[in-house]
């Protein structure tokens, strides 16, 4: 009878609070961690939107519910969510579940503090600076600045804003009135956040000059030179080049040294969007892919991707030592950043960012690094490259699989050619029919719950699959399953 009564507020009842949370943590361990990372379980339990709304009973009521009902709500939320820690979740540039990073996230959420002043977040202010210092050292800088941002897109926007402010500091007060027409340059393979950032900052998407990429997706430095000259001839002022280290689809790395030469000649800010590829810096075997990154002015790096630190963990790193972040973004709010505090107010880092409240994103990475060590994280990167090589060789062996290109990173792009299309590449409707294969197979795998893998068209190329080898628990057996499952799902096409 008591269990069916509405759940009253638990304020002031530590025994009830502890009981609830222990039960919730038990459900999390059972459903999200144990089942959610087991190859014998489904990646997702697909339901159509209207059915899912009904199953979850999403409407918020005036009366509270019993603890039993709340626990069932928690179980249902996990049950119907996609298990991104599953070894057969290949859909995004993040996957897997690192237990130490998760422990850090649990602590962060439990403490519920904001990373803006030393008085409220003393541990994390010091920890963030130490983690950022380590990341900068991997880039090749022995000094600089940085901050954790809410995602790589925001890191890229920060870089644009800082580059603009450095050249035209009056824009902080006078806004767009202080600016001539500006031009920034990026590859056609860049992340979409570059154009979004230009729109958000008032530069306009027309200010983004798209530089050609070669057949492997790398920016062509000669075309960058041409685009800079063209922009100047049209009356625009070039101010920034945004390169990519690990493009979203092909996993391409722009030639940073050659591009840095161009930036140096023209006095342009060089930004490297290494949100995806930055973690390669941990590998002595593969870090050559980012040769020249030390010449950048800013770097975006997402440890929540290839390192598996958990969402979100996105760092913006700066070579600048002039306190540019604070000069650009600071507003000296006297109720938060008082200058007569009893400790060193330089530790109040919150005025460096656009946000006020800012979640702690450093602990999960710090704790994982403490547990794994740099050597353990290096092995994680090298293992991803080794499994990528295994996948490529298996694709070459199997009938009906065709590589889009040889990968240089852990993105493996390929077509599955079903039996009805094999040997018919010369047919006039081949590309159209091939383009329809990936969407059908994606629907089948998701509704079956067997795996998730992304697909997309690219230029003139018909839809192909993009396999992301990132989960640190992946094995050759999971790779074999992926290929066999595509064969099973597509055998009637």
CSV table of C-alpha atoms in Angstrom, one decimal:
chain,number,residue,atom,x,y,z
A,1,UNK,CA,0.0,0.0,0.0
A,2,UNK,CA,2.8,2.4,1.0
A,3,UNK,CA,4.6,1.7,-2.3
A,4,UNK,CA,1.7,2.9,-4.3
A,5,UNK,CA,1.4,6.2,-2.6
A,6,UNK,CA,2.8,9.3,-4.5
A,7,UNK,CA,6.4,9.9,-3.9
A,8,UNK,CA,6.7,13.0,-1.6
A,9,UNK,CA,9.6,15.4,-1.7
A,10,UNK,CA,12.7,13.7,-0.2
A,11,UNK,CA,14.0,16.9,1.3
A,12,UNK,CA,15.3,16.3,4.8
A,13,UNK,CA,15.0,12.5,4.5
A,14,UNK,CA,18.6,11.3,3.9
A,15,UNK,CA,17.6,7.6,4.3
A,16,UNK,CA,14.9,7.9,1.5
A,17,UNK,CA,17.3,9.8,-0.7
A,18,UNK,CA,20.0,7.2,-0.3
A,19,UNK,CA,17.5,4.4,-0.9
A,20,UNK,CA,16.3,6.0,-4.1
A,21,UNK,CA,19.7,6.7,-5.5
A,22,UNK,CA,21.0,3.2,-4.7
A,23,UNK,CA,18.1,1.7,-6.6
A,24,UNK,CA,18.7,4.1,-9.5
A,25,UNK,CA,22.4,3.3,-9.6
A,26,UNK,CA,21.5,-0.4,-9.6
A,27,UNK,CA,19.3,0.1,-12.6
A,28,UNK,CA,22.0,2.1,-14.4
A,29,UNK,CA,24.6,-0.6,-13.8
A,30,UNK,CA,22.3,-3.3,-14.9
A,31,UNK,CA,20.6,-1.7,-17.9
A,32,UNK,CA,23.0,0.9,-19.2
A,33,UNK,CA,26.4,-0.6,-18.3
A,34,UNK,CA,26.0,-4.4,-18.2
A,35,UNK,CA,23.4,-4.8,-20.9
A,36,UNK,CA,24.2,-1.6,-22.7
A,37,UNK,CA,27.8,-2.8,-23.4
A,38,UNK,CA,27.0,-6.5,-24.1
A,39,UNK,CA,27.2,-7.8,-27.7
A,40,UNK,CA,24.4,-10.2,-26.8
A,41,UNK,CA,22.0,-7.4,-26.3
A,42,UNK,CA,20.4,-5.0,-28.8
A,43,UNK,CA,21.9,-1.7,-29.7
A,44,UNK,CA,18.5,-0.1,-29.6
A,45,UNK,CA,14.9,-1.0,-29.1
A,46,UNK,CA,13.3,0.9,-32.0
A,47,UNK,CA,9.8,2.3,-31.7
A,48,UNK,CA,7.9,4.7,-33.9
A,49,UNK,CA,7.5,8.2,-32.3
A,50,UNK,CA,3.8,7.9,-31.4
A,51,UNK,CA,4.3,4.4,-29.9
A,52,UNK,CA,7.3,5.6,-27.9
A,53,UNK,CA,5.4,8.6,-26.6
A,54,UNK,CA,2.7,6.2,-25.3
A,55,UNK,CA,5.1,3.8,-23.8
A,56,UNK,CA,7.0,6.5,-21.9
A,57,UNK,CA,3.9,8.4,-20.8
A,58,UNK,CA,5.8,11.7,-21.2
A,59,UNK,CA,3.0,14.0,-20.0
A,60,UNK,CA,3.8,15.9,-16.8
A,61,UNK,CA,1.1,15.7,-14.2
A,62,UNK,CA,0.2,17.7,-11.1
A,63,UNK,CA,0.5,14.7,-8.8
A,64,UNK,CA,3.8,13.0,-8.0
A,65,UNK,CA,4.3,9.3,-8.5
A,66,UNK,CA,5.5,6.5,-6.2
A,67,UNK,CA,9.1,5.4,-5.9
A,68,UNK,CA,8.3,2.1,-7.7
A,69,UNK,CA,6.9,4.1,-10.6
A,70,UNK,CA,9.8,6.4,-10.7
A,71,UNK,CA,12.2,3.5,-10.9
A,72,UNK,CA,10.2,2.0,-13.7
A,73,UNK,CA,10.5,5.4,-15.5
A,74,UNK,CA,14.3,5.2,-15.1
A,75,UNK,CA,14.4,1.7,-16.4
A,76,UNK,CA,12.2,2.6,-19.4
A,77,UNK,CA,14.3,5.6,-20.3
A,78,UNK,CA,17.4,3.4,-20.5
A,79,UNK,CA,15.6,0.5,-22.3
A,80,UNK,CA,14.4,2.7,-25.2
A,81,UNK,CA,17.5,4.7,-25.5
A,82,UNK,CA,20.3,4.0,-28.0
A,83,UNK,CA,23.2,2.2,-26.3
A,84,UNK,CA,26.2,4.2,-27.5
A,85,UNK,CA,28.5,2.1,-25.4
A,86,UNK,CA,27.5,-1.0,-27.3
A,87,UNK,CA,30.4,-2.6,-29.3
A,88,UNK,CA,28.2,-2.5,-32.4
A,89,UNK,CA,27.3,1.1,-32.2
A,90,UNK,CA,29.3,2.6,-35.1
A,91,UNK,CA,27.0,5.5,-35.9
A,92,UNK,CA,28.9,8.5,-34.5
A,93,UNK,CA,32.4,9.8,-33.9
A,94,UNK,CA,32.0,8.8,-30.3
A,95,UNK,CA,31.2,5.4,-28.8
A,96,UNK,CA,32.1,3.0,-26.0
A,97,UNK,CA,32.1,3.5,-22.3
A,98,UNK,CA,35.2,4.1,-20.2
A,99,UNK,CA,34.4,3.2,-16.6
A,100,UNK,CA,36.8,5.8,-15.1
A,101,UNK,CA,35.5,8.6,-17.3
A,102,UNK,CA,32.0,7.6,-16.2
A,103,UNK,CA,33.0,7.6,-12.6
A,104,UNK,CA,34.2,11.2,-13.2
A,105,UNK,CA,30.9,12.1,-14.7
A,106,UNK,CA,29.0,10.7,-11.8
A,107,UNK,CA,31.1,12.7,-9.3
A,108,UNK,CA,30.7,15.9,-11.4
A,109,UNK,CA,26.9,15.5,-11.6
A,110,UNK,CA,26.7,14.7,-7.9
A,111,UNK,CA,28.7,17.8,-6.9
A,112,UNK,CA,26.7,20.0,-9.2
A,113,UNK,CA,29.1,22.9,-9.2
A,114,UNK,CA,29.9,25.6,-11.8
A,115,UNK,CA,33.3,26.1,-13.2
A,116,UNK,CA,33.6,29.9,-12.9
A,117,UNK,CA,35.3,30.8,-9.7
A,118,UNK,CA,37.9,29.2,-7.4
A,119,UNK,CA,35.7,29.7,-4.4
A,120,UNK,CA,33.0,27.4,-5.7
A,121,UNK,CA,35.1,25.0,-7.7
A,122,UNK,CA,38.6,25.0,-6.3
A,123,UNK,CA,39.5,21.4,-7.3
A,124,UNK,CA,38.2,21.8,-10.8
A,125,UNK,CA,39.8,25.2,-11.5
A,126,UNK,CA,43.2,23.8,-10.8
A,127,UNK,CA,42.4,20.5,-12.5
A,128,UNK,CA,41.2,22.1,-15.7
A,129,UNK,CA,44.4,24.1,-16.0
A,130,UNK,CA,46.5,21.0,-15.5
A,131,UNK,CA,44.6,19.0,-18.1
A,132,UNK,CA,44.7,21.9,-20.6
A,133,UNK,CA,48.5,22.3,-20.0
A,134,UNK,CA,48.9,18.6,-20.9
A,135,UNK,CA,46.9,18.9,-24.0
A,136,UNK,CA,48.8,22.0,-25.1
A,137,UNK,CA,52.1,20.1,-24.5
A,138,UNK,CA,50.9,17.4,-26.9
A,139,UNK,CA,50.2,20.0,-29.5
A,140,UNK,CA,53.8,21.3,-29.0
A,141,UNK,CA,53.3,24.4,-26.9
A,142,UNK,CA,55.0,25.0,-23.6
A,143,UNK,CA,52.7,27.9,-22.7
A,144,UNK,CA,49.3,29.2,-23.8
A,145,UNK,CA,45.7,29.3,-22.6
A,146,UNK,CA,42.5,27.4,-23.2
A,147,UNK,CA,39.1,26.4,-21.9
A,148,UNK,CA,36.7,23.5,-22.1
A,149,UNK,CA,33.7,24.4,-24.3
A,150,UNK,CA,30.2,22.8,-24.7
A,151,UNK,CA,31.2,20.9,-27.9
A,152,UNK,CA,33.6,21.3,-30.8
A,153,UNK,CA,31.2,23.5,-32.7
A,154,UNK,CA,31.5,26.1,-29.9
A,155,UNK,CA,35.3,25.7,-29.8
A,156,UNK,CA,35.4,26.6,-33.5
A,157,UNK,CA,33.1,29.6,-32.9
A,158,UNK,CA,35.4,30.8,-30.1
A,159,UNK,CA,38.4,30.6,-32.4
A,160,UNK,CA,36.6,32.8,-35.0
A,161,UNK,CA,35.6,35.3,-32.3
A,162,UNK,CA,39.1,35.5,-30.9
A,163,UNK,CA,40.7,35.8,-34.3
A,164,UNK,CA,38.3,38.7,-35.1
A,165,UNK,CA,38.9,40.4,-31.8
A,166,UNK,CA,42.6,40.1,-32.0
A,167,UNK,CA,42.6,42.0,-35.3
A,168,UNK,CA,39.7,44.4,-34.5
A,169,UNK,CA,39.5,44.8,-30.7
A,170,UNK,CA,37.0,47.7,-31.1
A,171,UNK,CA,34.4,45.2,-32.3
A,172,UNK,CA,33.8,44.1,-28.7
A,173,UNK,CA,32.3,47.5,-28.0
A,174,UNK,CA,31.2,48.8,-31.4
A,175,UNK,CA,30.1,45.5,-32.9
A,176,UNK,CA,29.9,45.1,-36.6
A,177,UNK,CA,30.2,48.8,-37.2
A,178,UNK,CA,33.9,48.5,-36.3
A,179,UNK,CA,34.5,45.9,-39.1
A,180,UNK,CA,35.2,45.9,-42.8
A,181,UNK,CA,33.9,43.0,-44.8
A,182,UNK,CA,35.8,40.0,-43.5
A,183,UNK,CA,36.7,36.7,-45.1
A,184,UNK,CA,37.6,33.4,-43.5
A,185,UNK,CA,38.8,30.3,-45.4
A,186,UNK,CA,38.1,26.6,-44.9
A,187,UNK,CA,38.0,23.4,-46.9
A,188,UNK,CA,34.8,22.1,-48.5
A,189,UNK,CA,35.3,19.1,-46.2
A,190,UNK,CA,35.1,21.2,-43.0
A,191,UNK,CA,32.6,20.7,-40.2
A,192,UNK,CA,29.3,22.5,-40.7
A,193,UNK,CA,29.9,24.5,-37.5
A,194,UNK,CA,32.2,26.9,-39.5
A,195,UNK,CA,29.4,28.3,-41.5
A,196,UNK,CA,27.0,28.2,-38.5
A,197,UNK,CA,29.6,30.1,-36.5
A,198,UNK,CA,30.0,32.7,-39.2
A,199,UNK,CA,26.2,33.2,-39.2
A,200,UNK,CA,26.0,33.3,-35.4
A,201,UNK,CA,28.8,35.8,-35.0
A,202,UNK,CA,27.3,38.2,-37.6
A,203,UNK,CA,30.0,37.6,-40.2
A,204,UNK,CA,27.5,35.9,-42.4
A,205,UNK,CA,27.9,32.7,-44.3
A,206,UNK,CA,29.0,34.7,-47.4
A,207,UNK,CA,32.2,35.5,-45.5
A,208,UNK,CA,33.2,31.8,-45.6
A,209,UNK,CA,35.4,31.2,-48.6
A,210,UNK,CA,35.4,27.5,-49.5
A,211,UNK,CA,38.8,26.1,-50.5
A,212,UNK,CA,39.0,23.1,-52.8
A,213,UNK,CA,40.1,19.7,-51.4
A,214,UNK,CA,41.9,17.0,-53.2
A,215,UNK,CA,40.4,13.5,-54.0
A,216,UNK,CA,41.3,12.4,-50.4
A,217,UNK,CA,39.5,15.3,-48.8
A,218,UNK,CA,42.6,17.4,-47.9
A,219,UNK,CA,42.6,21.2,-48.3
A,220,UNK,CA,44.7,22.3,-51.3
A,221,UNK,CA,47.1,25.1,-50.2
A,222,UNK,CA,47.5,26.5,-53.7
A,223,UNK,CA,43.7,27.1,-53.9
A,224,UNK,CA,43.8,28.7,-50.5
A,225,UNK,CA,46.3,31.2,-51.9
A,226,UNK,CA,44.0,31.8,-54.8
A,227,UNK,CA,41.0,32.3,-52.6
A,228,UNK,CA,42.8,34.8,-50.4
A,229,UNK,CA,43.8,36.9,-53.4
A,230,UNK,CA,40.3,36.7,-54.8
A,231,UNK,CA,38.8,37.9,-51.5
A,232,UNK,CA,41.2,40.8,-51.3
A,233,UNK,CA,40.4,41.8,-54.9
A,234,UNK,CA,36.7,41.8,-54.0
A,235,UNK,CA,37.4,44.2,-51.1
A,236,UNK,CA,37.2,41.7,-48.2
A,237,UNK,CA,39.8,41.4,-45.4
A,238,UNK,CA,41.1,37.9,-44.8
A,239,UNK,CA,41.6,37.1,-41.1
A,240,UNK,CA,41.3,33.4,-40.4
A,241,UNK,CA,42.0,30.0,-42.0
A,242,UNK,CA,40.2,27.0,-40.4
A,243,UNK,CA,41.8,23.7,-41.2
A,244,UNK,CA,40.6,20.2,-40.3
A,245,UNK,CA,42.5,17.3,-38.8
A,246,UNK,CA,40.2,14.4,-39.2
A,247,UNK,CA,37.2,15.3,-41.4
A,248,UNK,CA,33.8,14.0,-40.4
A,249,UNK,CA,33.2,11.7,-43.4
A,250,UNK,CA,36.5,10.7,-45.0
A,251,UNK,CA,38.8,11.3,-41.9
A,252,UNK,CA,41.2,13.5,-43.9
A,253,UNK,CA,44.0,15.6,-42.3
A,254,UNK,CA,44.7,18.9,-44.0
A,255,UNK,CA,48.5,19.6,-44.7
A,256,UNK,CA,49.1,21.9,-41.8
A,257,UNK,CA,52.7,22.9,-42.5
A,258,UNK,CA,51.9,24.1,-46.0
A,259,UNK,CA,48.8,25.9,-44.8
A,260,UNK,CA,50.7,27.5,-42.0
A,261,UNK,CA,53.2,28.9,-44.5
A,262,UNK,CA,50.3,30.5,-46.3
A,263,UNK,CA,48.9,32.0,-43.1
A,264,UNK,CA,52.3,33.3,-42.1
A,265,UNK,CA,52.8,35.1,-45.4
A,266,UNK,CA,49.4,36.7,-45.1
A,267,UNK,CA,49.3,37.3,-41.4
A,268,UNK,CA,46.2,35.1,-40.9
A,269,UNK,CA,45.1,33.3,-37.7
A,270,UNK,CA,45.4,29.6,-38.2
A,271,UNK,CA,42.8,27.4,-36.5
A,272,UNK,CA,42.9,23.6,-36.5
A,273,UNK,CA,39.6,21.8,-36.0
A,274,UNK,CA,41.1,18.6,-34.5
A,275,UNK,CA,37.9,17.7,-32.7
A,276,UNK,CA,38.0,14.3,-34.2
A,277,UNK,CA,41.7,13.7,-35.0
A,278,UNK,CA,43.4,15.5,-32.1
A,279,UNK,CA,43.7,12.4,-30.0
A,280,UNK,CA,46.1,10.9,-32.6
A,281,UNK,CA,48.7,13.2,-30.9
A,282,UNK,CA,48.9,10.6,-28.1
A,283,UNK,CA,50.3,8.0,-30.5
A,284,UNK,CA,54.0,8.2,-31.4
A,285,UNK,CA,53.2,6.0,-34.4
A,286,UNK,CA,50.5,8.1,-35.9
A,287,UNK,CA,50.9,11.7,-34.7
A,288,UNK,CA,52.7,12.6,-37.9
A,289,UNK,CA,49.2,13.0,-39.4
A,290,UNK,CA,49.1,16.3,-37.5
A,291,UNK,CA,52.6,17.5,-38.4
A,292,UNK,CA,52.6,21.3,-38.2
A,293,UNK,CA,49.8,21.7,-35.6
A,294,UNK,CA,52.3,23.4,-33.3
A,295,UNK,CA,52.2,26.4,-35.7
A,296,UNK,CA,48.5,26.9,-35.2
A,297,UNK,CA,47.1,29.8,-33.1
A,298,UNK,CA,44.2,27.7,-31.8
A,299,UNK,CA,43.2,24.1,-31.8
A,300,UNK,CA,39.8,22.4,-31.1
A,301,UNK,CA,40.1,18.9,-29.6
A,302,UNK,CA,37.3,16.6,-28.4
A,303,UNK,CA,38.6,13.9,-26.0
A,304,UNK,CA,35.0,12.7,-25.8
A,305,UNK,CA,35.4,11.2,-29.3
A,306,UNK,CA,38.4,8.9,-30.0
A,307,UNK,CA,39.6,8.9,-26.4
A,308,UNK,CA,36.2,7.9,-25.1
A,309,UNK,CA,36.0,10.5,-22.2
A,310,UNK,CA,32.2,10.8,-22.5
A,311,UNK,CA,30.1,13.6,-23.6
A,312,UNK,CA,30.9,16.3,-23.4
A,313,UNK,CA,34.6,17.0,-23.3
A,314,UNK,CA,35.8,19.6,-25.8
A,315,UNK,CA,38.9,21.7,-25.4
A,316,UNK,CA,39.8,24.9,-27.1
A,317,UNK,CA,43.6,25.4,-26.9
A,318,UNK,CA,45.4,28.7,-27.6
A,319,UNK,CA,49.0,29.5,-28.2
A,320,UNK,CA,48.3,33.1,-27.0
A,321,UNK,CA,49.8,34.2,-23.6
A,322,UNK,CA,48.3,37.7,-23.5
A,323,UNK,CA,45.1,36.7,-21.8
A,324,UNK,CA,43.2,37.1,-25.1
A,325,UNK,CA,40.3,34.9,-23.9
A,326,UNK,CA,39.5,37.2,-21.0
A,327,UNK,CA,40.1,40.4,-22.9
A,328,UNK,CA,37.8,39.2,-25.6
A,329,UNK,CA,35.0,37.8,-23.5
A,330,UNK,CA,35.3,39.4,-20.0
A,331,UNK,CA,32.7,41.7,-18.6
A,332,UNK,CA,34.0,41.9,-14.9
A,333,UNK,CA,30.6,41.2,-13.2
A,334,UNK,CA,31.2,42.6,-9.7
A,335,UNK,CA,28.8,40.2,-8.0
A,336,UNK,CA,30.9,37.2,-9.2
A,337,UNK,CA,34.4,38.3,-10.1
A,338,UNK,CA,35.1,40.6,-7.2
A,339,UNK,CA,38.7,41.9,-7.3
A,340,UNK,CA,39.2,42.1,-3.5
A,341,UNK,CA,38.8,38.4,-2.7
A,342,UNK,CA,41.0,36.7,-0.1
A,343,UNK,CA,42.7,34.5,-2.8
A,344,UNK,CA,44.4,35.1,-6.1
A,345,UNK,CA,41.5,36.3,-8.4
A,346,UNK,CA,43.4,35.1,-11.4
A,347,UNK,CA,42.0,31.7,-10.5
A,348,UNK,CA,38.5,32.9,-11.3
A,349,UNK,CA,38.5,31.7,-14.9
A,350,UNK,CA,34.8,32.2,-15.6
A,351,UNK,CA,35.3,35.5,-17.3
A,352,UNK,CA,37.2,33.9,-20.1
A,353,UNK,CA,34.1,32.4,-21.6
A,354,UNK,CA,30.8,33.5,-23.0
A,355,UNK,CA,28.8,31.4,-20.6
A,356,UNK,CA,28.2,32.2,-16.9
A,357,UNK,CA,27.3,28.8,-15.5
A,358,UNK,CA,29.7,26.2,-17.0
A,359,UNK,CA,29.7,22.5,-16.2
A,360,UNK,CA,32.9,20.7,-15.2
A,361,UNK,CA,34.3,18.8,-18.1
A,362,UNK,CA,37.8,18.1,-17.0
A,363,UNK,CA,37.3,15.5,-14.3
A,364,UNK,CA,36.2,12.6,-16.5
A,365,UNK,CA,39.3,13.1,-18.7
A,366,UNK,CA,41.6,13.6,-15.7
A,367,UNK,CA,40.4,10.5,-13.9
A,368,UNK,CA,40.6,8.4,-17.1
A,369,UNK,CA,44.1,9.6,-17.8
A,370,UNK,CA,45.1,8.9,-14.2
A,371,UNK,CA,43.9,5.4,-14.5
A,372,UNK,CA,45.2,4.6,-18.0
A,373,UNK,CA,48.3,6.8,-18.2
A,374,UNK,CA,49.5,8.3,-21.4
A,375,UNK,CA,50.7,4.9,-22.4
A,376,UNK,CA,47.3,3.3,-22.0
A,377,UNK,CA,45.7,6.0,-24.0
A,378,UNK,CA,48.3,5.6,-26.7
A,379,UNK,CA,47.5,1.9,-26.9
A,380,UNK,CA,43.9,2.8,-27.3
A,381,UNK,CA,44.7,4.9,-30.3
A,382,UNK,CA,47.0,2.4,-31.9
A,383,UNK,CA,44.5,-0.4,-31.4
A,384,UNK,CA,41.9,1.6,-33.3
A,385,UNK,CA,44.2,2.0,-36.2
A,386,UNK,CA,45.0,-1.7,-36.1
A,387,UNK,CA,41.3,-2.7,-36.2
A,388,UNK,CA,40.8,-0.2,-39.0
A,389,UNK,CA,43.5,-2.1,-41.0
A,390,UNK,CA,41.8,-5.4,-40.2
A,391,UNK,CA,38.4,-4.1,-41.4
A,392,UNK,CA,40.0,-2.8,-44.7
A,393,UNK,CA,41.6,-6.1,-45.4
A,394,UNK,CA,38.4,-8.0,-44.7
A,395,UNK,CA,36.4,-5.7,-47.0
A,396,UNK,CA,38.9,-6.5,-49.8
A,397,UNK,CA,38.3,-10.2,-49.3
A,398,UNK,CA,34.5,-10.2,-49.5
A,399,UNK,CA,32.4,-10.1,-52.5
A,400,UNK,CA,29.9,-7.3,-52.6
A,401,UNK,CA,32.1,-4.8,-50.5
A,402,UNK,CA,33.9,-2.0,-52.1
A,403,UNK,CA,36.1,0.7,-50.5
A,404,UNK,CA,35.4,4.3,-51.3
A,405,UNK,CA,39.1,4.9,-50.7
A,406,UNK,CA,42.0,3.6,-48.6
A,407,UNK,CA,41.6,5.3,-45.2
A,408,UNK,CA,44.4,7.2,-43.4
A,409,UNK,CA,42.4,7.4,-40.2
A,410,UNK,CA,39.8,5.3,-38.5
A,411,UNK,CA,36.9,6.3,-40.8
A,412,UNK,CA,36.4,3.4,-43.2
A,413,UNK,CA,34.1,4.4,-46.1
A,414,UNK,CA,32.7,1.6,-48.2
A,415,UNK,CA,29.7,0.4,-50.3
A,416,UNK,CA,27.8,-2.8,-49.8
A,417,UNK,CA,26.8,-3.9,-53.3
A,418,UNK,CA,23.9,-6.3,-53.1
A,419,UNK,CA,23.6,-9.4,-55.3
A,420,UNK,CA,21.3,-7.7,-57.8
A,421,UNK,CA,23.8,-4.9,-58.6
A,422,UNK,CA,27.0,-6.9,-58.8
A,423,UNK,CA,28.7,-6.7,-62.2
A,424,UNK,CA,26.3,-4.0,-63.3
A,425,UNK,CA,28.4,-0.9,-62.7
A,426,UNK,CA,28.0,0.2,-66.3
A,427,UNK,CA,24.2,0.3,-66.1
A,428,UNK,CA,22.8,3.8,-66.5
A,429,UNK,CA,20.8,3.5,-63.2
A,430,UNK,CA,23.6,1.8,-61.2
A,431,UNK,CA,24.4,4.9,-59.1
A,432,UNK,CA,20.8,5.6,-58.3
A,433,UNK,CA,20.0,2.0,-57.3
A,434,UNK,CA,23.2,1.8,-55.2
A,435,UNK,CA,22.3,5.0,-53.4
A,436,UNK,CA,19.1,3.3,-52.2
A,437,UNK,CA,20.9,0.3,-50.6
A,438,UNK,CA,22.4,2.0,-47.5
A,439,UNK,CA,19.1,3.6,-46.3
A,440,UNK,CA,17.3,0.3,-46.6
A,441,UNK,CA,20.0,-1.6,-44.7
A,442,UNK,CA,20.1,1.2,-42.1
A,443,UNK,CA,16.4,0.8,-41.5
A,444,UNK,CA,16.6,-2.9,-41.2
A,445,UNK,CA,19.5,-2.9,-38.7
A,446,UNK,CA,18.0,-0.3,-36.5
A,447,UNK,CA,14.6,-2.0,-36.4
A,448,UNK,CA,16.3,-5.3,-35.6
A,449,UNK,CA,18.5,-3.6,-33.1
A,450,UNK,CA,21.6,-5.5,-34.3
A,451,UNK,CA,23.9,-2.5,-34.9
A,452,UNK,CA,24.0,1.1,-36.0
A,453,UNK,CA,26.3,2.5,-38.7
A,454,UNK,CA,26.1,5.8,-40.5
A,455,UNK,CA,25.8,6.5,-44.2
A,456,UNK,CA,25.9,9.5,-46.5
A,457,UNK,CA,26.4,10.6,-50.1
A,458,UNK,CA,29.6,12.5,-50.8
A,459,UNK,CA,30.0,14.7,-53.9
A,460,UNK,CA,29.1,12.6,-56.9
A,461,UNK,CA,29.4,9.4,-54.8
A,462,UNK,CA,26.2,7.5,-54.1
A,463,UNK,CA,25.3,6.7,-50.5
A,464,UNK,CA,28.0,4.7,-48.7
A,465,UNK,CA,28.6,3.5,-45.2
A,466,UNK,CA,31.0,5.2,-42.9
A,467,UNK,CA,32.3,2.8,-40.3
A,468,UNK,CA,33.9,4.5,-37.3
A,469,UNK,CA,36.5,2.4,-35.4
A,470,UNK,CA,36.5,4.2,-32.0
A,471,UNK,CA,35.0,2.0,-29.3
A,472,UNK,CA,38.0,0.9,-27.1
A,473,UNK,CA,36.3,-2.5,-26.5
A,474,UNK,CA,36.0,-3.3,-30.2
A,475,UNK,CA,37.3,-6.7,-31.3
A,476,UNK,CA,37.9,-8.4,-34.6
A,477,UNK,CA,34.7,-10.4,-33.9
A,478,UNK,CA,32.7,-7.2,-33.8
A,479,UNK,CA,34.2,-6.2,-37.2
A,480,UNK,CA,33.3,-9.7,-38.6
A,481,UNK,CA,29.8,-9.3,-37.3
A,482,UNK,CA,29.4,-5.9,-39.0
A,483,UNK,CA,30.3,-7.4,-42.4
A,484,UNK,CA,28.3,-10.6,-42.0
A,485,UNK,CA,25.2,-8.6,-40.8
A,486,UNK,CA,25.3,-6.4,-43.8
A,487,UNK,CA,25.4,-9.5,-46.0
A,488,UNK,CA,22.5,-11.0,-44.1
A,489,UNK,CA,20.4,-7.8,-44.2
A,490,UNK,CA,21.1,-7.2,-47.9
A,491,UNK,CA,21.0,-10.7,-49.4
A,492,UNK,CA,17.5,-10.1,-51.0
A,493,UNK,CA,18.3,-6.7,-52.5
